Amino acid sequence: MAFACVLAAQAETVEISVYNPGDFQRTDEIVEVDESAVKNRIGTPFFILRDSKGNEVPWQKTHDGKIIFPVTIAAGDSAVFHTEEGVPAAVAPKVYGRLFRERADDMTWENERGAYRAYGPKLQKNGERAFGYDIWTKSVPDLVLEKRYILNNRKNISFHRDHGDGMDVYTVGPTLGGGTNALLDADGSILYPWAYSEFEILEQGPLRFQVRLLYPPMTAEKGIPAAEERVITLDAGDWLNRTDVTYHGLTEPRQMVAGQVVHRQNPKGYELDSANGITAYADLTENAEAGNGIIFVGTVAADDAEPVYLPLAEPVGDAVGHAVLKTTVENGKPFSYYWGSGWSKGGMPTMEEWKKALRHKKDCLRHPLRVSVR
C-alpha cells in the first residue's frame, strides 16, 4: 500500500493555464513555463502534455530551465493543459541550424517560414566584405538547409536559384543585411561588425533554435574597444528572430542601430512606424525582372528604440541606405529586438500583410501570455 502511495505521488498531474490578455488571436505561439514548477510536482523528467481535448502537445526543455510548447488561444480566452505520466511522442523538428564549415563557416538556421545566415571567420579571412545577416527564402515548411548545401557544394546546383522550395537571392554585401545591429561613430556613421569569432548552439529544436555568437572588438581603431555577444532565437512558426545583444568594454553609453539595408531597386519601399517601434521594407532583389518575388524584411523593438532612415553618403553597390531602429546601449546591459523576413512566393503575399505580421508581434510583446501552474 505504501508503494502504491509513492507511485501515486510521482504521477501527480500538473495543470498549466495560459491566458491571452490581448484582443487578438494567438496561433501556435510558443509559451514558456519554468521547468521546476512542473517537474518538482510530477517527480520525473518525462511526461506527456495534453490540451483540454486530450490531444498530445509537443514540448521542449531548454538549457535555461524552461519548458516551451505551442498554444492557440482566442482573444481574452484561456487554454488549459495537463501533464500525465509517460514518455512523450517523438516530435518532427520544426527548426534547425548548424555551423556549415564546408561553406566559409556559415552559421545558418531555419524554421518553417524562412532561413538565415551569419557569416563566420573563414569568410572574413578570405576578405569578403559581408557584414549583415543573410536571408534565404522558403516556400515550403520542410527543413531545407542540408539539402541546399549538399546540392550547392557537391553537385554544383546553386542555392541562388529556386529549385522548388526557395533560394538565396538576398543581397547583403558591406551593409547590415537583413537585421544586424551595429554601433554608431561619433558622426553617426555605422561601425559595421564583420564576422563572429566564436559560437555556441544553445537550443537545437524541435521547437526552438538558439545560438550565441561572439564578435571581437573590431571597432577598436575607432576608439571603441567593445566586443559584443548576440543570442539569436528562432521559434517554430515565427516570422521573426529575437536578438539579445550585449556589448562588453564600452566606457560610456553609445548609440546603436539595428535594421535592414535599402537597395536602389526600391529606394522608397521602406516604412517607419514610430508609434510601434517598427521598420518594414519590400526588397525587390537584385534582378527584379527575374521572377524572384519580393522579400519583405523588418525589425520590431522589444525595448525603446526610434525607427529612422540612414542614407549612405555614397551608394555601395545596390545599397543606398538603411531602415533601422536607433537606441542607446550601455556596457553589459542587453538590448532586445526582433527581425526577420517573409517572401511573396512563400506565404507573405503583400507589404500590407507583412506590416500586419510585424504589428502582431508588437501586440504580443505588449500583451504577453499569462501562465499559471497548479
GROMACS .gro file of C-alpha atoms in nm:
model
  374
    1MET     CA    1   0.000   0.000   0.000
    2ALA     CA    2   0.283   0.239   0.085
    3PHE     CA    3   0.448   0.161  -0.252
    4ALA     CA    4   0.121   0.245  -0.430
    5CYS     CA    5   0.109   0.579  -0.249
    6VAL     CA    6   0.460   0.661  -0.368
    7LEU     CA    7   0.363   0.586  -0.728
    8ALA     CA    8   0.054   0.800  -0.696
    9ALA     CA    9   0.261   1.091  -0.568
   10GLN     CA   10   0.506   1.058  -0.852
   11ALA     CA   11   0.225   1.054  -1.106
   12GLU     CA   12   0.061   1.375  -0.981
   13THR     CA   13  -0.100   1.573  -1.261
   14VAL     CA   14   0.006   1.932  -1.315
   15GLU     CA   15  -0.234   2.180  -1.471
   16ILE     CA   16  -0.096   2.465  -1.680
   17SER     CA   17  -0.331   2.751  -1.759
   18VAL     CA   18  -0.243   3.007  -2.026
   19TYR     CA   19  -0.444   3.329  -2.057
   20ASN     CA   20  -0.443   3.561  -2.359
   21PRO     CA   21  -0.495   3.920  -2.235
   22GLY     CA   22  -0.491   4.063  -2.588
   23ASP     CA   23  -0.788   4.145  -2.809
   24PHE     CA   24  -0.645   3.927  -3.086
   25GLN     CA   25  -0.597   3.557  -3.153
   26ARG     CA   26  -0.268   3.381  -3.073
   27THR     CA   27  -0.194   3.091  -3.309
   28ASP     CA   28   0.079   2.837  -3.228
   29GLU     CA   29   0.263   3.093  -3.018
   30ILE     CA   30   0.544   2.942  -2.814
   31VAL     CA   31   0.487   2.981  -2.441
   32GLU     CA   32   0.741   2.928  -2.161
   33VAL     CA   33   0.694   2.762  -1.823
   34ASP     CA   34   0.954   2.722  -1.550
   35GLU     CA   35   1.069   2.362  -1.561
   36SER     CA   36   1.091   2.340  -1.182
   37ALA     CA   37   0.724   2.433  -1.143
   38VAL     CA   38   0.630   2.122  -1.339
   39LYS     CA   39   0.893   1.860  -1.269
   40ASN     CA   40   0.908   1.916  -0.893
   41ARG     CA   41   0.542   1.817  -0.886
   42ILE     CA   42   0.546   1.515  -1.116
   43GLY     CA   43   0.878   1.374  -0.996
   44THR     CA   44   1.006   1.264  -1.338
   45PRO     CA   45   1.192   1.434  -1.625
   46PHE     CA   46   0.949   1.286  -1.878
   47PHE     CA   47   0.578   1.345  -1.912
   48ILE     CA   48   0.304   1.375  -2.171
   49LEU     CA   49   0.140   1.715  -2.214
   50ARG     CA   50  -0.221   1.724  -2.331
   51ASP     CA   51  -0.466   2.003  -2.414
   52SER     CA   52  -0.827   2.022  -2.291
   53LYS     CA   53  -0.941   1.790  -2.573
   54GLY     CA   54  -0.688   1.524  -2.484
   55ASN     CA   55  -0.456   1.589  -2.777
   56GLU     CA   56  -0.087   1.547  -2.709
   57VAL     CA   57   0.107   1.873  -2.731
   58PRO     CA   58   0.478   1.878  -2.828
   59TRP     CA   59   0.716   2.038  -2.583
   60GLN     CA   60   1.086   2.112  -2.549
   61LYS     CA   61   1.311   2.153  -2.248
   62THR     CA   62   1.552   2.446  -2.283
   63HIS     CA   63   1.904   2.488  -2.149
   64ASP     CA   64   1.794   2.772  -1.920
   65GLY     CA   65   1.533   2.574  -1.728
   66LYS     CA   66   1.218   2.634  -1.933
   67ILE     CA   67   0.958   2.407  -2.087
   68ILE     CA   68   0.819   2.553  -2.409
   69PHE     CA   69   0.519   2.447  -2.616
   70PRO     CA   70   0.280   2.599  -2.874
   71VAL     CA   71  -0.058   2.743  -2.778
   72THR     CA   72  -0.355   2.867  -2.980
   73ILE     CA   73  -0.589   3.092  -2.784
   74ALA     CA   74  -0.870   3.326  -2.886
   75ALA     CA   75  -0.877   3.689  -2.772
   76GLY     CA   76  -0.936   3.720  -2.397
   77ASP     CA   77  -0.958   3.343  -2.359
   78SER     CA   78  -0.765   3.080  -2.168
   79ALA     CA   79  -0.629   2.738  -2.260
   80VAL     CA   80  -0.569   2.462  -2.007
   81PHE     CA   81  -0.310   2.186  -2.040
   82HIS     CA   82  -0.229   1.899  -1.810
   83THR     CA   83   0.050   1.650  -1.767
   84GLU     CA   84   0.027   1.277  -1.736
   85GLU     CA   85   0.281   1.007  -1.667
   86GLY     CA   86   0.452   0.865  -1.974
   87VAL     CA   87   0.707   0.925  -2.245
   88PRO     CA   88   0.607   1.191  -2.499
   89ALA     CA   89   0.581   1.104  -2.865
   90ALA     CA   90   0.873   1.194  -3.089
   91VAL     CA   91   0.833   1.539  -3.247
   92ALA     CA   92   0.934   1.619  -3.602
   93PRO     CA   93   1.173   1.918  -3.577
   94LYS     CA   94   1.036   2.250  -3.699
   95VAL     CA   95   1.367   2.435  -3.657
   96TYR     CA   96   1.723   2.351  -3.745
   97GLY     CA   97   2.065   2.506  -3.772
   98ARG     CA   98   2.435   2.437  -3.753
   99LEU     CA   99   2.780   2.562  -3.844
  100PHE     CA  100   2.845   2.484  -4.209
  101ARG     CA  101   3.225   2.471  -4.206
  102GLU     CA  102   3.212   2.336  -4.559
  103ARG     CA  103   3.099   2.680  -4.673
  104ALA     CA  104   3.312   2.956  -4.514
  105ASP     CA  105   3.195   2.894  -4.154
  106ASP     CA  106   2.833   2.987  -4.229
  107MET     CA  107   2.610   2.975  -3.922
  108THR     CA  108   2.276   2.906  -4.086
  109TRP     CA  109   1.939   2.828  -3.928
  110GLU     CA  110   1.574   2.795  -4.028
  111ASN     CA  111   1.214   2.733  -3.930
  112GLU     CA  112   0.906   2.675  -4.146
  113ARG     CA  113   0.893   3.041  -4.253
  114GLY     CA  114   1.248   3.124  -4.360
  115ALA     CA  115   1.621   3.070  -4.318
  116TYR     CA  116   1.902   3.299  -4.208
  117ARG     CA  117   2.281   3.311  -4.221
  118ALA     CA  118   2.552   3.482  -4.017
  119TYR     CA  119   2.898   3.493  -4.168
  120GLY     CA  120   3.197   3.340  -3.993
  121PRO     CA  121   3.574   3.383  -3.954
  122LYS     CA  122   3.664   3.189  -4.269
  123LEU     CA  123   3.472   3.437  -4.484
  124GLN     CA  124   3.642   3.730  -4.309
  125LYS     CA  125   3.982   3.568  -4.360
  126ASN     CA  126   3.902   3.541  -4.730
  127GLY     CA  127   3.843   3.917  -4.734
  128GLU     CA  128   3.479   3.906  -4.845
  129ARG     CA  129   3.303   4.211  -4.703
  130ALA     CA  130   2.960   4.083  -4.599
  131PHE     CA  131   2.866   4.222  -4.259
  132GLY     CA  132   2.496   4.164  -4.209
  133TYR     CA  133   2.259   3.870  -4.178
  134ASP     CA  134   2.165   3.695  -4.500
  135ILE     CA  135   1.809   3.586  -4.577
  136TRP     CA  136   1.713   3.266  -4.755
  137THR     CA  137   1.358   3.248  -4.883
  138LYS     CA  138   1.139   2.942  -4.835
  139SER     CA  139   0.813   2.834  -4.996
  140VAL     CA  140   0.777   2.504  -4.809
  141PRO     CA  141   0.760   2.426  -4.435
  142ASP     CA  142   1.018   2.145  -4.471
  143LEU     CA  143   1.369   2.181  -4.335
  144VAL     CA  144   1.583   2.252  -4.641
  145LEU     CA  145   1.927   2.367  -4.528
  146GLU     CA  146   2.113   2.038  -4.550
  147LYS     CA  147   1.973   1.968  -4.896
  148ARG     CA  148   2.062   2.313  -5.027
  149TYR     CA  149   2.420   2.299  -4.903
  150ILE     CA  150   2.472   1.947  -5.038
  151LEU     CA  151   2.334   2.037  -5.380
  152ASN     CA  152   2.533   2.361  -5.391
  153ASN     CA  153   2.865   2.228  -5.263
  154ARG     CA  154   2.874   1.876  -5.400
  155LYS     CA  155   2.658   1.879  -5.711
  156ASN     CA  156   2.704   2.234  -5.837
  157ILE     CA  157   2.331   2.304  -5.813
  158SER     CA  158   2.328   2.665  -5.694
  159PHE     CA  159   2.116   2.767  -5.397
  160HIS     CA  160   2.095   3.109  -5.562
  161ARG     CA  161   1.824   2.966  -5.790
  162ASP     CA  162   1.481   2.840  -5.688
  163HIS     CA  163   1.454   2.464  -5.733
  164GLY     CA  164   1.107   2.442  -5.585
  165ASP     CA  165   1.149   2.541  -5.220
  166GLY     CA  166   1.307   2.889  -5.226
  167MET     CA  167   1.659   3.025  -5.265
  168ASP     CA  168   1.930   3.267  -5.158
  169VAL     CA  169   1.852   3.576  -5.362
  170TYR     CA  170   1.904   3.847  -5.098
  171THR     CA  171   2.198   4.087  -5.134
  172VAL     CA  172   2.399   4.165  -4.820
  173GLY     CA  173   2.744   4.296  -4.911
  174PRO     CA  174   2.908   4.556  -4.682
  175THR     CA  175   2.577   4.650  -4.513
  176LEU     CA  176   2.361   4.546  -4.217
  177GLY     CA  177   2.180   4.299  -4.442
  178GLY     CA  178   1.854   4.165  -4.307
  179GLY     CA  179   1.855   4.281  -3.944
  180THR     CA  180   2.201   4.323  -3.796
  181ASN     CA  181   2.293   4.557  -3.512
  182ALA     CA  182   2.591   4.795  -3.508
  183LEU     CA  183   2.731   5.083  -3.306
  184LEU     CA  184   2.744   5.435  -3.447
  185ASP     CA  185   3.053   5.650  -3.471
  186ALA     CA  186   3.063   5.999  -3.321
  187ASP     CA  187   2.947   6.143  -3.654
  188GLY     CA  188   2.658   5.897  -3.681
  189SER     CA  189   2.823   5.659  -3.927
  190ILE     CA  190   2.764   5.286  -3.889
  191LEU     CA  191   3.057   5.087  -3.747
  192TYR     CA  192   2.992   4.761  -3.925
  193PRO     CA  193   3.080   4.445  -3.734
  194TRP     CA  194   3.233   4.174  -3.951
  195ALA     CA  195   3.220   3.802  -3.877
  196TYR     CA  196   3.159   3.625  -3.546
  197SER     CA  197   3.467   3.473  -3.384
  198GLU     CA  198   3.305   3.214  -3.155
  199PHE     CA  199   2.968   3.041  -3.139
  200GLU     CA  200   2.767   2.812  -2.916
  201ILE     CA  201   2.440   2.649  -3.018
  202LEU     CA  202   2.218   2.661  -2.712
  203GLU     CA  203   1.898   2.507  -2.850
  204GLN     CA  204   1.857   2.264  -3.138
  205GLY     CA  205   1.483   2.209  -3.156
  206PRO     CA  206   1.241   2.067  -3.212
  207LEU     CA  207   1.059   2.395  -3.134
  208ARG     CA  208   1.337   2.648  -3.073
  209PHE     CA  209   1.676   2.715  -3.226
  210GLN     CA  210   1.911   2.940  -3.033
  211VAL     CA  211   2.274   3.035  -3.091
  212ARG     CA  212   2.518   3.260  -2.908
  213LEU     CA  213   2.760   3.449  -3.135
  214LEU     CA  214   3.060   3.639  -3.003
  215TYR     CA  215   3.211   3.927  -3.202
  216PRO     CA  216   3.559   4.066  -3.128
  217PRO     CA  217   3.617   4.441  -3.068
  218MET     CA  218   3.660   4.525  -3.435
  219THR     CA  219   3.585   4.892  -3.368
  220ALA     CA  220   3.896   4.938  -3.152
  221GLU     CA  221   4.060   5.152  -3.421
  222LYS     CA  222   3.770   5.395  -3.375
  223GLY     CA  223   3.842   5.422  -3.003
  224ILE     CA  224   3.561   5.183  -2.909
  225PRO     CA  225   3.723   4.861  -2.781
  226ALA     CA  226   3.391   4.681  -2.734
  227ALA     CA  227   3.324   4.317  -2.802
  228GLU     CA  228   2.968   4.203  -2.843
  229GLU     CA  229   2.759   3.900  -2.760
  230ARG     CA  230   2.445   3.816  -2.955
  231VAL     CA  231   2.194   3.550  -2.855
  232ILE     CA  232   1.965   3.479  -3.152
  233THR     CA  233   1.645   3.280  -3.102
  234LEU     CA  234   1.410   3.147  -3.370
  235ASP     CA  235   1.093   2.964  -3.265
  236ALA     CA  236   0.876   2.734  -3.471
  237GLY     CA  237   0.614   2.919  -3.673
  238ASP     CA  238   0.758   3.267  -3.612
  239TRP     CA  239   0.831   3.516  -3.887
  240LEU     CA  240   1.092   3.686  -3.669
  241ASN     CA  241   1.411   3.607  -3.483
  242ARG     CA  242   1.481   3.759  -3.145
  243THR     CA  243   1.827   3.903  -3.082
  244ASP     CA  244   1.956   3.996  -2.738
  245VAL     CA  245   2.278   4.192  -2.790
  246THR     CA  246   2.519   4.288  -2.513
  247TYR     CA  247   2.833   4.499  -2.554
  248HIS     CA  248   3.134   4.438  -2.332
  249GLY     CA  249   3.403   4.703  -2.296
  250LEU     CA  250   3.206   5.024  -2.356
  251THR     CA  251   3.339   5.308  -2.142
  252GLU     CA  252   3.025   5.518  -2.193
  253PRO     CA  253   2.675   5.480  -2.341
  254ARG     CA  254   2.676   5.472  -2.720
  255GLN     CA  255   2.419   5.490  -2.996
  256MET     CA  256   2.337   5.166  -3.174
  257VAL     CA  257   2.116   5.076  -3.469
  258ALA     CA  258   1.958   4.751  -3.584
  259GLY     CA  259   1.782   4.700  -3.914
  260GLN     CA  260   1.798   4.626  -4.283
  261VAL     CA  261   1.962   4.759  -4.594
  262VAL     CA  262   1.760   4.957  -4.850
  263HIS     CA  263   1.851   4.891  -5.214
  264ARG     CA  264   1.827   5.111  -5.522
  265GLN     CA  265   1.570   4.877  -5.679
  266ASN     CA  266   1.314   5.010  -5.428
  267PRO     CA  267   1.467   5.315  -5.254
  268LYS     CA  268   1.133   5.439  -5.116
  269GLY     CA  269   0.996   5.097  -5.029
  270TYR     CA  270   1.053   5.124  -4.655
  271GLU     CA  271   0.812   5.235  -4.381
  272LEU     CA  272   0.893   5.362  -4.033
  273ASP     CA  273   0.627   5.309  -3.766
  274SER     CA  274   0.735   5.529  -3.475
  275ALA     CA  275   0.428   5.453  -3.265
  276ASN     CA  276   0.514   5.083  -3.257
  277GLY     CA  277   0.891   5.080  -3.296
  278ILE     CA  278   0.881   4.900  -3.632
  279THR     CA  279   1.067   4.920  -3.961
  280ALA     CA  280   0.946   4.741  -4.276
  281TYR     CA  281   1.092   4.715  -4.625
  282ALA     CA  282   1.000   4.546  -4.952
  283ASP     CA  283   1.321   4.422  -5.115
  284LEU     CA  284   1.277   4.363  -5.489
  285THR     CA  285   1.606   4.165  -5.510
  286GLU     CA  286   1.900   4.244  -5.738
  287ASN     CA  287   1.719   4.145  -6.058
  288ALA     CA  288   1.358   4.248  -6.007
  289GLU     CA  289   1.255   4.120  -6.352
  290ALA     CA  290   1.375   3.764  -6.292
  291GLY     CA  291   1.064   3.642  -6.109
  292ASN     CA  292   1.237   3.632  -5.771
  293GLY     CA  293   0.935   3.771  -5.591
  294ILE     CA  294   0.956   4.028  -5.311
  295ILE     CA  295   1.144   3.970  -4.986
  296PHE     CA  296   0.979   4.155  -4.700
  297VAL     CA  297   1.214   4.239  -4.414
  298GLY     CA  298   1.160   4.422  -4.088
  299THR     CA  299   1.254   4.489  -3.728
  300VAL     CA  300   1.042   4.526  -3.415
  301ALA     CA  301   1.171   4.682  -3.094
  302ALA     CA  302   1.122   4.489  -2.772
  303ASP     CA  303   1.279   4.780  -2.582
  304ASP     CA  304   1.260   5.153  -2.656
  305ALA     CA  305   1.402   5.246  -2.997
  306GLU     CA  306   1.330   5.502  -3.269
  307PRO     CA  307   1.275   5.393  -3.630
  308VAL     CA  308   1.486   5.607  -3.865
  309TYR     CA  309   1.624   5.602  -4.217
  310LEU     CA  310   2.001   5.643  -4.254
  311PRO     CA  311   2.107   5.722  -4.613
  312LEU     CA  312   2.454   5.619  -4.723
  313ALA     CA  313   2.684   5.907  -4.813
  314GLU     CA  314   2.751   5.725  -5.141
  315PRO     CA  315   2.579   5.412  -5.278
  316VAL     CA  316   2.767   5.089  -5.211
  317GLY     CA  317   2.674   4.852  -5.491
  318ASP     CA  318   2.294   4.850  -5.488
  319ALA     CA  319   2.273   4.973  -5.129
  320VAL     CA  320   2.153   5.331  -5.076
  321GLY     CA  321   2.070   5.335  -4.704
  322HIS     CA  322   1.929   5.151  -4.404
  323ALA     CA  323   1.591   5.143  -4.229
  324VAL     CA  324   1.680   5.088  -3.866
  325LEU     CA  325   1.582   5.107  -3.503
  326LYS     CA  326   1.804   5.357  -3.321
  327THR     CA  327   1.873   5.342  -2.949
  328THR     CA  328   2.141   5.393  -2.684
  329VAL     CA  329   2.319   5.097  -2.526
  330GLU     CA  330   2.526   5.071  -2.209
  331ASN     CA  331   2.809   4.839  -2.123
  332GLY     CA  332   2.690   4.497  -2.008
  333LYS     CA  333   2.317   4.573  -2.050
  334PRO     CA  334   2.138   4.369  -2.318
  335PHE     CA  335   1.916   4.526  -2.580
  336SER     CA  336   1.645   4.312  -2.738
  337TYR     CA  337   1.479   4.338  -3.077
  338TYR     CA  338   1.313   4.117  -3.337
  339TRP     CA  339   1.398   4.089  -3.704
  340GLY     CA  340   1.305   3.859  -3.989
  341SER     CA  341   1.150   3.814  -4.329
  342GLY     CA  342   0.865   3.690  -4.542
  343TRP     CA  343   0.852   3.608  -4.913
  344SER     CA  344   0.581   3.690  -5.164
  345LYS     CA  345   0.617   3.339  -5.306
  346GLY     CA  346   0.623   3.176  -4.964
  347GLY     CA  347   0.320   3.274  -4.757
  348MET     CA  348   0.359   3.654  -4.727
  349PRO     CA  349   0.180   3.799  -5.030
  350THR     CA  350   0.194   4.176  -4.977
  351MET     CA  351   0.359   4.457  -4.784
  352GLU     CA  352   0.030   4.520  -4.604
  353GLU     CA  353   0.023   4.162  -4.477
  354TRP     CA  354   0.387   4.193  -4.373
  355LYS     CA  355   0.314   4.508  -4.173
  356LYS     CA  356   0.026   4.324  -4.005
  357ALA     CA  357   0.264   4.046  -3.906
  358LEU     CA  358   0.508   4.297  -3.757
  359ARG     CA  359   0.232   4.476  -3.566
  360HIS     CA  360   0.105   4.141  -3.441
  361LYS     CA  361   0.448   4.071  -3.293
  362LYS     CA  362   0.442   4.410  -3.123
  363ASP     CA  363   0.094   4.339  -2.984
  364CYS     CA  364   0.218   4.008  -2.847
  365LEU     CA  365   0.507   4.185  -2.673
  366ARG     CA  366   0.270   4.441  -2.521
  367HIS     CA  367   0.027   4.173  -2.403
  368PRO     CA  368   0.237   3.870  -2.304
  369LEU     CA  369   0.062   3.544  -2.232
  370ARG     CA  370  -0.002   3.483  -1.862
  371VAL     CA  371   0.087   3.139  -1.735
  372SER     CA  372  -0.008   2.973  -1.407
  373VAL     CA  373   0.079   2.625  -1.283
  374ARG     CA  374  -0.112   2.431  -1.021
   0.00000   0.00000   0.00000
